[in-house]
JSON list of C-alpha atoms in Angstrom, two decimals:
[
{"chain": "A", "resi": 30, "resn": "UNK", "atom": "CA", "xyz": [-7.80, 22.45, -32.67]},
{"chain": "A", "resi": 31, "resn": "UNK", "atom": "CA", "xyz": [-9.39, 24.45, -34.77]},
{"chain": "A", "resi": 32, "resn": "UNK", "atom": "CA", "xyz": [-10.72, 22.87, -38.35]},
{"chain": "A", "resi": 33, "resn": "UNK", "atom": "CA", "xyz": [-9.83, 26.13, -40.08]},
{"chain": "A", "resi": 34, "resn": "UNK", "atom": "CA", "xyz": [-8.59, 25.23, -43.21]},
{"chain": "A", "resi": 35, "resn": "UNK", "atom": "CA", "xyz": [-4.01, 25.80, -42.59]},
{"chain": "A", "resi": 36, "resn": "UNK", "atom": "CA", "xyz": [-4.00, 27.93, -45.56]},
{"chain": "A", "resi": 37, "resn": "UNK", "atom": "CA", "xyz": [-6.25, 30.26, -44.21]},
{"chain": "A", "resi": 38, "resn": "UNK", "atom": "CA", "xyz": [-4.65, 30.19, -40.75]},
{"chain": "A", "resi": 39, "resn": "UNK", "atom": "CA", "xyz": [-1.15, 30.78, -41.98]},
{"chain": "A", "resi": 40, "resn": "UNK", "atom": "CA", "xyz": [-2.31, 34.25, -43.33]},
{"chain": "A", "resi": 41, "resn": "UNK", "atom": "CA", "xyz": [-3.77, 35.46, -40.15]},
{"chain": "A", "resi": 42, "resn": "UNK", "atom": "CA", "xyz": [-2.07, 37.97, -37.59]},
{"chain": "A", "resi": 43, "resn": "UNK", "atom": "CA", "xyz": [-3.20, 37.26, -34.16]},
{"chain": "A", "resi": 44, "resn": "UNK", "atom": "CA", "xyz": [-2.96, 39.32, -31.08]},
{"chain": "A", "resi": 45, "resn": "UNK", "atom": "CA", "xyz": [-1.25, 38.17, -27.58]},
{"chain": "A", "resi": 46, "resn": "UNK", "atom": "CA", "xyz": [-4.62, 36.42, -26.76]},
{"chain": "A", "resi": 47, "resn": "UNK", "atom": "CA", "xyz": [-4.97, 34.26, -30.15]},
{"chain": "A", "resi": 48, "resn": "UNK", "atom": "CA", "xyz": [-7.55, 36.60, -31.56]},
{"chain": "A", "resi": 49, "resn": "UNK", "atom": "CA", "xyz": [-8.40, 38.54, -34.89]},
{"chain": "A", "resi": 50, "resn": "UNK", "atom": "CA", "xyz": [-10.66, 41.80, -34.62]},
{"chain": "A", "resi": 51, "resn": "UNK", "atom": "CA", "xyz": [-13.89, 41.74, -36.99]},
{"chain": "A", "resi": 52, "resn": "UNK", "atom": "CA", "xyz": [-15.51, 44.88, -38.17]},
{"chain": "A", "resi": 53, "resn": "UNK", "atom": "CA", "xyz": [-18.83, 43.40, -38.77]},
{"chain": "A", "resi": 54, "resn": "UNK", "atom": "CA", "xyz": [-20.63, 45.80, -41.55]},
{"chain": "A", "resi": 55, "resn": "UNK", "atom": "CA", "xyz": [-24.13, 45.77, -43.06]},
{"chain": "A", "resi": 56, "resn": "UNK", "atom": "CA", "xyz": [-23.84, 43.99, -46.83]},
{"chain": "A", "resi": 57, "resn": "UNK", "atom": "CA", "xyz": [-26.33, 46.21, -48.07]},
{"chain": "A", "resi": 58, "resn": "UNK", "atom": "CA", "xyz": [-26.22, 49.76, -46.19]},
{"chain": "A", "resi": 59, "resn": "UNK", "atom": "CA", "xyz": [-22.67, 49.71, -45.44]},
{"chain": "A", "resi": 60, "resn": "UNK", "atom": "CA", "xyz": [-23.20, 50.41, -41.53]},
{"chain": "A", "resi": 61, "resn": "UNK", "atom": "CA", "xyz": [-20.71, 49.46, -39.70]},
{"chain": "A", "resi": 62, "resn": "UNK", "atom": "CA", "xyz": [-22.65, 47.55, -37.30]},
{"chain": "A", "resi": 63, "resn": "UNK", "atom": "CA", "xyz": [-20.03, 46.42, -34.43]},
{"chain": "A", "resi": 64, "resn": "UNK", "atom": "CA", "xyz": [-16.10, 44.85, -33.60]},
{"chain": "A", "resi": 65, "resn": "UNK", "atom": "CA", "xyz": [-16.08, 42.24, -32.23]},
{"chain": "A", "resi": 66, "resn": "UNK", "atom": "CA", "xyz": [-13.04, 38.98, -31.69]},
{"chain": "A", "resi": 67, "resn": "UNK", "atom": "CA", "xyz": [-12.79, 35.99, -33.34]},
{"chain": "A", "resi": 68, "resn": "UNK", "atom": "CA", "xyz": [-9.74, 32.77, -32.81]},
{"chain": "A", "resi": 69, "resn": "UNK", "atom": "CA", "xyz": [-9.56, 30.32, -35.17]},
{"chain": "A", "resi": 70, "resn": "UNK", "atom": "CA", "xyz": [-12.66, 27.83, -34.15]},
{"chain": "A", "resi": 71, "resn": "UNK", "atom": "CA", "xyz": [-14.94, 31.25, -34.56]},
{"chain": "A", "resi": 72, "resn": "UNK", "atom": "CA", "xyz": [-14.10, 31.93, -38.23]},
{"chain": "A", "resi": 73, "resn": "UNK", "atom": "CA", "xyz": [-14.24, 27.84, -38.88]},
{"chain": "A", "resi": 74, "resn": "UNK", "atom": "CA", "xyz": [-17.33, 28.33, -37.73]},
{"chain": "A", "resi": 75, "resn": "UNK", "atom": "CA", "xyz": [-18.05, 31.38, -39.49]},
{"chain": "A", "resi": 76, "resn": "UNK", "atom": "CA", "xyz": [-17.39, 30.57, -42.86]},
{"chain": "A", "resi": 77, "resn": "UNK", "atom": "CA", "xyz": [-18.95, 27.10, -42.09]},
{"chain": "A", "resi": 78, "resn": "UNK", "atom": "CA", "xyz": [-22.53, 28.04, -41.08]},
{"chain": "A", "resi": 79, "resn": "UNK", "atom": "CA", "xyz": [-22.30, 31.56, -42.51]},
{"chain": "A", "resi": 80, "resn": "UNK", "atom": "CA", "xyz": [-23.65, 32.56, -39.10]},
{"chain": "A", "resi": 81, "resn": "UNK", "atom": "CA", "xyz": [-21.55, 35.53, -37.07]},
{"chain": "A", "resi": 82, "resn": "UNK", "atom": "CA", "xyz": [-19.98, 33.56, -34.68]},
{"chain": "A", "resi": 83, "resn": "UNK", "atom": "CA", "xyz": [-18.16, 35.28, -32.52]},
{"chain": "A", "resi": 84, "resn": "UNK", "atom": "CA", "xyz": [-15.67, 35.03, -29.20]},
{"chain": "A", "resi": 85, "resn": "UNK", "atom": "CA", "xyz": [-16.48, 36.62, -25.94]},
{"chain": "A", "resi": 86, "resn": "UNK", "atom": "CA", "xyz": [-13.40, 37.74, -23.88]},
{"chain": "A", "resi": 87, "resn": "UNK", "atom": "CA", "xyz": [-15.58, 38.49, -20.92]},
{"chain": "A", "resi": 88, "resn": "UNK", "atom": "CA", "xyz": [-17.40, 34.83, -20.78]},
{"chain": "A", "resi": 89, "resn": "UNK", "atom": "CA", "xyz": [-14.73, 33.38, -22.54]},
{"chain": "A", "resi": 90, "resn": "UNK", "atom": "CA", "xyz": [-17.06, 31.59, -24.49]},
{"chain": "A", "resi": 91, "resn": "UNK", "atom": "CA", "xyz": [-18.63, 31.52, -28.11]},
{"chain": "A", "resi": 92, "resn": "UNK", "atom": "CA", "xyz": [-21.53, 32.93, -28.96]},
{"chain": "A", "resi": 93, "resn": "UNK", "atom": "CA", "xyz": [-23.24, 33.16, -32.25]},
{"chain": "A", "resi": 94, "resn": "UNK", "atom": "CA", "xyz": [-24.88, 36.62, -32.64]},
{"chain": "A", "resi": 95, "resn": "UNK", "atom": "CA", "xyz": [-29.05, 36.40, -32.57]},
{"chain": "A", "resi": 96, "resn": "UNK", "atom": "CA", "xyz": [-28.67, 32.86, -30.60]},
{"chain": "A", "resi": 97, "resn": "UNK", "atom": "CA", "xyz": [-30.20, 34.05, -27.55]},
{"chain": "A", "resi": 98, "resn": "UNK", "atom": "CA", "xyz": [-31.33, 37.47, -28.97]},
{"chain": "A", "resi": 99, "resn": "UNK", "atom": "CA", "xyz": [-32.74, 36.56, -32.14]},
{"chain": "A", "resi": 100, "resn": "UNK", "atom": "CA", "xyz": [-31.02, 39.78, -33.93]},
{"chain": "A", "resi": 101, "resn": "UNK", "atom": "CA", "xyz": [-29.14, 37.15, -36.43]},
{"chain": "A", "resi": 102, "resn": "UNK", "atom": "CA", "xyz": [-26.48, 37.63, -38.61]},
{"chain": "A", "resi": 103, "resn": "UNK", "atom": "CA", "xyz": [-26.22, 35.99, -42.35]},
{"chain": "A", "resi": 104, "resn": "UNK", "atom": "CA", "xyz": [-23.13, 35.99, -43.57]},
{"chain": "A", "resi": 105, "resn": "UNK", "atom": "CA", "xyz": [-22.37, 37.32, -47.05]},
{"chain": "A", "resi": 106, "resn": "UNK", "atom": "CA", "xyz": [-18.45, 37.66, -47.10]},
{"chain": "A", "resi": 107, "resn": "UNK", "atom": "CA", "xyz": [-15.33, 37.19, -44.98]},
{"chain": "A", "resi": 108, "resn": "UNK", "atom": "CA", "xyz": [-12.33, 39.37, -45.82]},
{"chain": "A", "resi": 109, "resn": "UNK", "atom": "CA", "xyz": [-9.01, 39.71, -44.66]},
{"chain": "A", "resi": 110, "resn": "UNK", "atom": "CA", "xyz": [-7.34, 42.85, -44.61]},
{"chain": "A", "resi": 111, "resn": "UNK", "atom": "CA", "xyz": [-4.12, 43.43, -46.62]},
{"chain": "A", "resi": 112, "resn": "UNK", "atom": "CA", "xyz": [-1.63, 42.93, -43.13]},
{"chain": "A", "resi": 113, "resn": "UNK", "atom": "CA", "xyz": [-3.60, 39.53, -42.04]},
{"chain": "A", "resi": 114, "resn": "UNK", "atom": "CA", "xyz": [-4.57, 41.34, -38.73]},
{"chain": "A", "resi": 115, "resn": "UNK", "atom": "CA", "xyz": [-8.29, 42.50, -39.46]},
{"chain": "A", "resi": 116, "resn": "UNK", "atom": "CA", "xyz": [-11.54, 40.43, -40.62]},
{"chain": "A", "resi": 117, "resn": "UNK", "atom": "CA", "xyz": [-13.99, 42.28, -42.43]},
{"chain": "A", "resi": 118, "resn": "UNK", "atom": "CA", "xyz": [-17.38, 40.54, -42.30]},
{"chain": "A", "resi": 119, "resn": "UNK", "atom": "CA", "xyz": [-20.36, 41.67, -44.96]},
{"chain": "A", "resi": 120, "resn": "UNK", "atom": "CA", "xyz": [-23.71, 40.59, -43.64]},
{"chain": "A", "resi": 121, "resn": "UNK", "atom": "CA", "xyz": [-27.18, 40.61, -43.52]},
{"chain": "A", "resi": 122, "resn": "UNK", "atom": "CA", "xyz": [-28.56, 41.84, -40.28]},
{"chain": "A", "resi": 123, "resn": "UNK", "atom": "CA", "xyz": [-31.80, 41.10, -38.33]},
{"chain": "A", "resi": 124, "resn": "UNK", "atom": "CA", "xyz": [-32.69, 43.13, -35.97]},
{"chain": "A", "resi": 125, "resn": "UNK", "atom": "CA", "xyz": [-30.70, 45.87, -33.74]},
{"chain": "A", "resi": 126, "resn": "UNK", "atom": "CA", "xyz": [-26.86, 44.51, -34.18]},
{"chain": "A", "resi": 127, "resn": "UNK", "atom": "CA", "xyz": [-25.54, 46.27, -31.03]},
{"chain": "A", "resi": 128, "resn": "UNK", "atom": "CA", "xyz": [-27.04, 44.17, -27.24]},
{"chain": "A", "resi": 129, "resn": "UNK", "atom": "CA", "xyz": [-28.00, 48.19, -26.18]},
{"chain": "A", "resi": 130, "resn": "UNK", "atom": "CA", "xyz": [-30.65, 47.67, -28.40]},
{"chain": "A", "resi": 131, "resn": "UNK", "atom": "CA", "xyz": [-29.03, 50.09, -31.31]},
{"chain": "A", "resi": 132, "resn": "UNK", "atom": "CA", "xyz": [-28.97, 49.82, -34.67]},
{"chain": "A", "resi": 133, "resn": "UNK", "atom": "CA", "xyz": [-25.24, 49.59, -34.31]},
{"chain": "A", "resi": 134, "resn": "UNK", "atom": "CA", "xyz": [-22.68, 49.30, -31.71]},
{"chain": "A", "resi": 135, "resn": "UNK", "atom": "CA", "xyz": [-21.93, 53.24, -33.42]},
{"chain": "A", "resi": 136, "resn": "UNK", "atom": "CA", "xyz": [-24.84, 55.00, -32.81]},
{"chain": "A", "resi": 137, "resn": "UNK", "atom": "CA", "xyz": [-24.62, 56.66, -29.02]},
{"chain": "A", "resi": 138, "resn": "UNK", "atom": "CA", "xyz": [-21.22, 58.48, -28.82]},
{"chain": "A", "resi": 139, "resn": "UNK", "atom": "CA", "xyz": [-20.34, 60.58, -31.58]},
{"chain": "A", "resi": 140, "resn": "UNK", "atom": "CA", "xyz": [-16.70, 62.13, -30.55]},
{"chain": "A", "resi": 141, "resn": "UNK", "atom": "CA", "xyz": [-16.12, 64.11, -33.98]},
{"chain": "A", "resi": 142, "resn": "UNK", "atom": "CA", "xyz": [-18.27, 65.20, -37.13]},
{"chain": "A", "resi": 143, "resn": "UNK", "atom": "CA", "xyz": [-18.20, 66.95, -40.29]},
{"chain": "A", "resi": 144, "resn": "UNK", "atom": "CA", "xyz": [-18.14, 71.20, -39.12]},
{"chain": "A", "resi": 145, "resn": "UNK", "atom": "CA", "xyz": [-21.09, 72.69, -40.17]}
]
Protein backbone atom coordinates (compact mmCIF):
# COMPACT_ATOMS: atom_id res chain seq x y z
CA UNK A 1 0.00 0.00 0.00
CA UNK A 2 1.39 3.36 -1.05
CA UNK A 3 1.37 6.49 1.05
CA UNK A 4 0.58 8.63 -2.01
CA UNK A 5 -1.87 11.40 -1.14
CA UNK A 6 -5.34 9.94 -1.91
CA UNK A 7 -6.35 13.15 -3.72
CA UNK A 8 -3.37 12.78 -6.05
CA UNK A 9 -3.96 9.05 -6.48
CA UNK A 10 -7.58 9.73 -7.49
CA UNK A 11 -6.37 11.87 -10.41
CA UNK A 12 -4.21 9.13 -11.96
CA UNK A 13 -5.39 6.97 -14.84
CA UNK A 14 -3.16 3.90 -14.74
CA UNK A 15 -2.64 1.24 -17.37
CA UNK A 16 -3.56 -2.41 -16.75
CA UNK A 17 -0.37 -2.90 -14.73
CA UNK A 18 -1.14 0.06 -12.45
CA UNK A 19 1.48 2.25 -14.11
CA UNK A 20 1.57 5.77 -15.53
CA UNK A 21 4.19 6.83 -18.11
CA UNK A 22 6.54 9.56 -16.90
CA UNK A 23 8.17 11.78 -19.51
CA UNK A 24 11.39 13.09 -17.99
CA UNK A 25 12.57 16.46 -19.25
CA UNK A 26 15.64 18.57 -18.48
CA UNK A 27 14.32 21.56 -16.51
CA UNK A 28 16.90 23.94 -18.00
CA UNK A 29 17.27 22.93 -21.65
CA UNK A 30 13.79 21.49 -22.18
CA UNK A 31 15.23 18.37 -23.84
CA UNK A 32 13.25 15.19 -23.33
CA UNK A 33 15.63 12.84 -21.55
CA UNK A 34 13.75 9.58 -21.14
CA UNK A 35 10.45 7.82 -20.61
CA UNK A 36 9.97 5.76 -17.47
CA UNK A 37 7.07 4.24 -15.56
CA UNK A 38 5.66 5.08 -12.15
CA UNK A 39 3.12 3.42 -9.94
CA UNK A 40 1.66 5.13 -6.87
CA UNK A 41 4.64 4.21 -4.69
CA UNK A 42 7.23 5.44 -7.21
CA UNK A 43 5.35 8.73 -7.52
CA UNK A 44 5.11 9.03 -3.74
CA UNK A 45 8.85 8.42 -3.38
CA UNK A 46 9.63 10.96 -6.12
CA UNK A 47 7.40 13.61 -4.57
CA UNK A 48 8.81 13.13 -1.07
CA UNK A 49 12.51 12.69 -1.87
CA UNK A 50 12.76 14.88 -5.01
CA UNK A 51 14.82 12.09 -6.60
CA UNK A 52 13.61 10.44 -9.81
CA UNK A 53 12.20 7.08 -8.67
CA UNK A 54 10.63 4.70 -11.15
CA UNK A 55 9.23 1.19 -11.56
CA UNK A 56 11.35 -1.13 -13.70
CA UNK A 57 9.05 -3.36 -15.71
CA UNK A 58 11.91 -5.71 -16.63
CA UNK A 59 13.30 -6.09 -13.10
CA UNK A 60 9.94 -5.73 -11.34
CA UNK A 61 11.56 -3.39 -8.82
CA UNK A 62 11.87 0.28 -7.93
CA UNK A 63 14.96 2.15 -9.03
CA UNK A 64 16.26 5.59 -8.20
CA UNK A 65 17.89 7.21 -11.23
CA UNK A 66 21.62 7.42 -10.60
CA UNK A 67 21.68 5.15 -7.55
CA UNK A 68 24.25 2.89 -9.19
CA UNK A 69 25.49 5.02 -12.13
CA UNK A 70 25.86 8.36 -10.36
CA UNK A 71 23.81 10.00 -13.16
CA UNK A 72 21.23 11.48 -10.82
CA UNK A 73 18.02 13.42 -11.27
CA UNK A 74 17.07 16.18 -8.86
CA UNK A 75 13.36 16.67 -9.40
CA UNK A 76 12.19 20.27 -9.70
CA UNK A 77 8.56 19.72 -10.70
CA UNK A 78 6.10 16.93 -11.36
CA UNK A 79 3.06 17.71 -13.49
CA UNK A 80 0.05 15.60 -14.44
CA UNK A 81 -1.45 16.02 -17.91
CA UNK A 82 -5.07 17.02 -18.51
CA UNK A 83 -6.23 13.41 -18.92
CA UNK A 84 -4.44 12.16 -15.81
CA UNK A 85 -2.63 9.47 -17.77
CA UNK A 86 0.89 10.91 -18.20
CA UNK A 87 3.34 12.54 -15.82
CA UNK A 88 5.90 15.18 -16.77
CA UNK A 89 8.95 15.17 -14.50
CA UNK A 90 11.24 18.21 -14.77
CA UNK A 91 14.72 17.44 -13.49
CA UNK A 92 18.24 18.70 -13.10
CA UNK A 93 20.11 15.82 -14.69
CA UNK A 94 23.70 15.07 -13.66
CA UNK A 95 25.47 13.01 -16.30
CA UNK A 96 23.81 11.16 -19.16
CA UNK A 97 20.18 10.16 -18.73
CA UNK A 98 20.31 7.07 -20.94
CA UNK A 99 21.70 3.75 -19.77
CA UNK A 100 23.67 3.61 -23.05
CA UNK A 101 25.67 6.68 -22.01
CA UNK A 102 23.84 9.08 -24.35
CA UNK A 103 22.68 12.43 -23.04
CA UNK A 104 19.08 11.42 -23.70
CA UNK A 105 17.37 8.18 -24.65
CA UNK A 106 16.30 9.92 -27.90
CA UNK A 107 19.74 10.81 -29.33
CA UNK A 108 20.49 7.88 -31.60
CA UNK A 109 17.41 6.92 -33.64
CA UNK A 110 16.07 9.79 -35.74
CA UNK A 111 13.10 8.51 -37.73
CA UNK A 112 11.94 11.79 -39.30
CA UNK A 113 13.51 15.23 -39.56
CA UNK A 114 12.55 18.63 -40.94
CA UNK A 115 12.92 18.73 -44.72
CA UNK A 116 16.08 20.47 -45.93
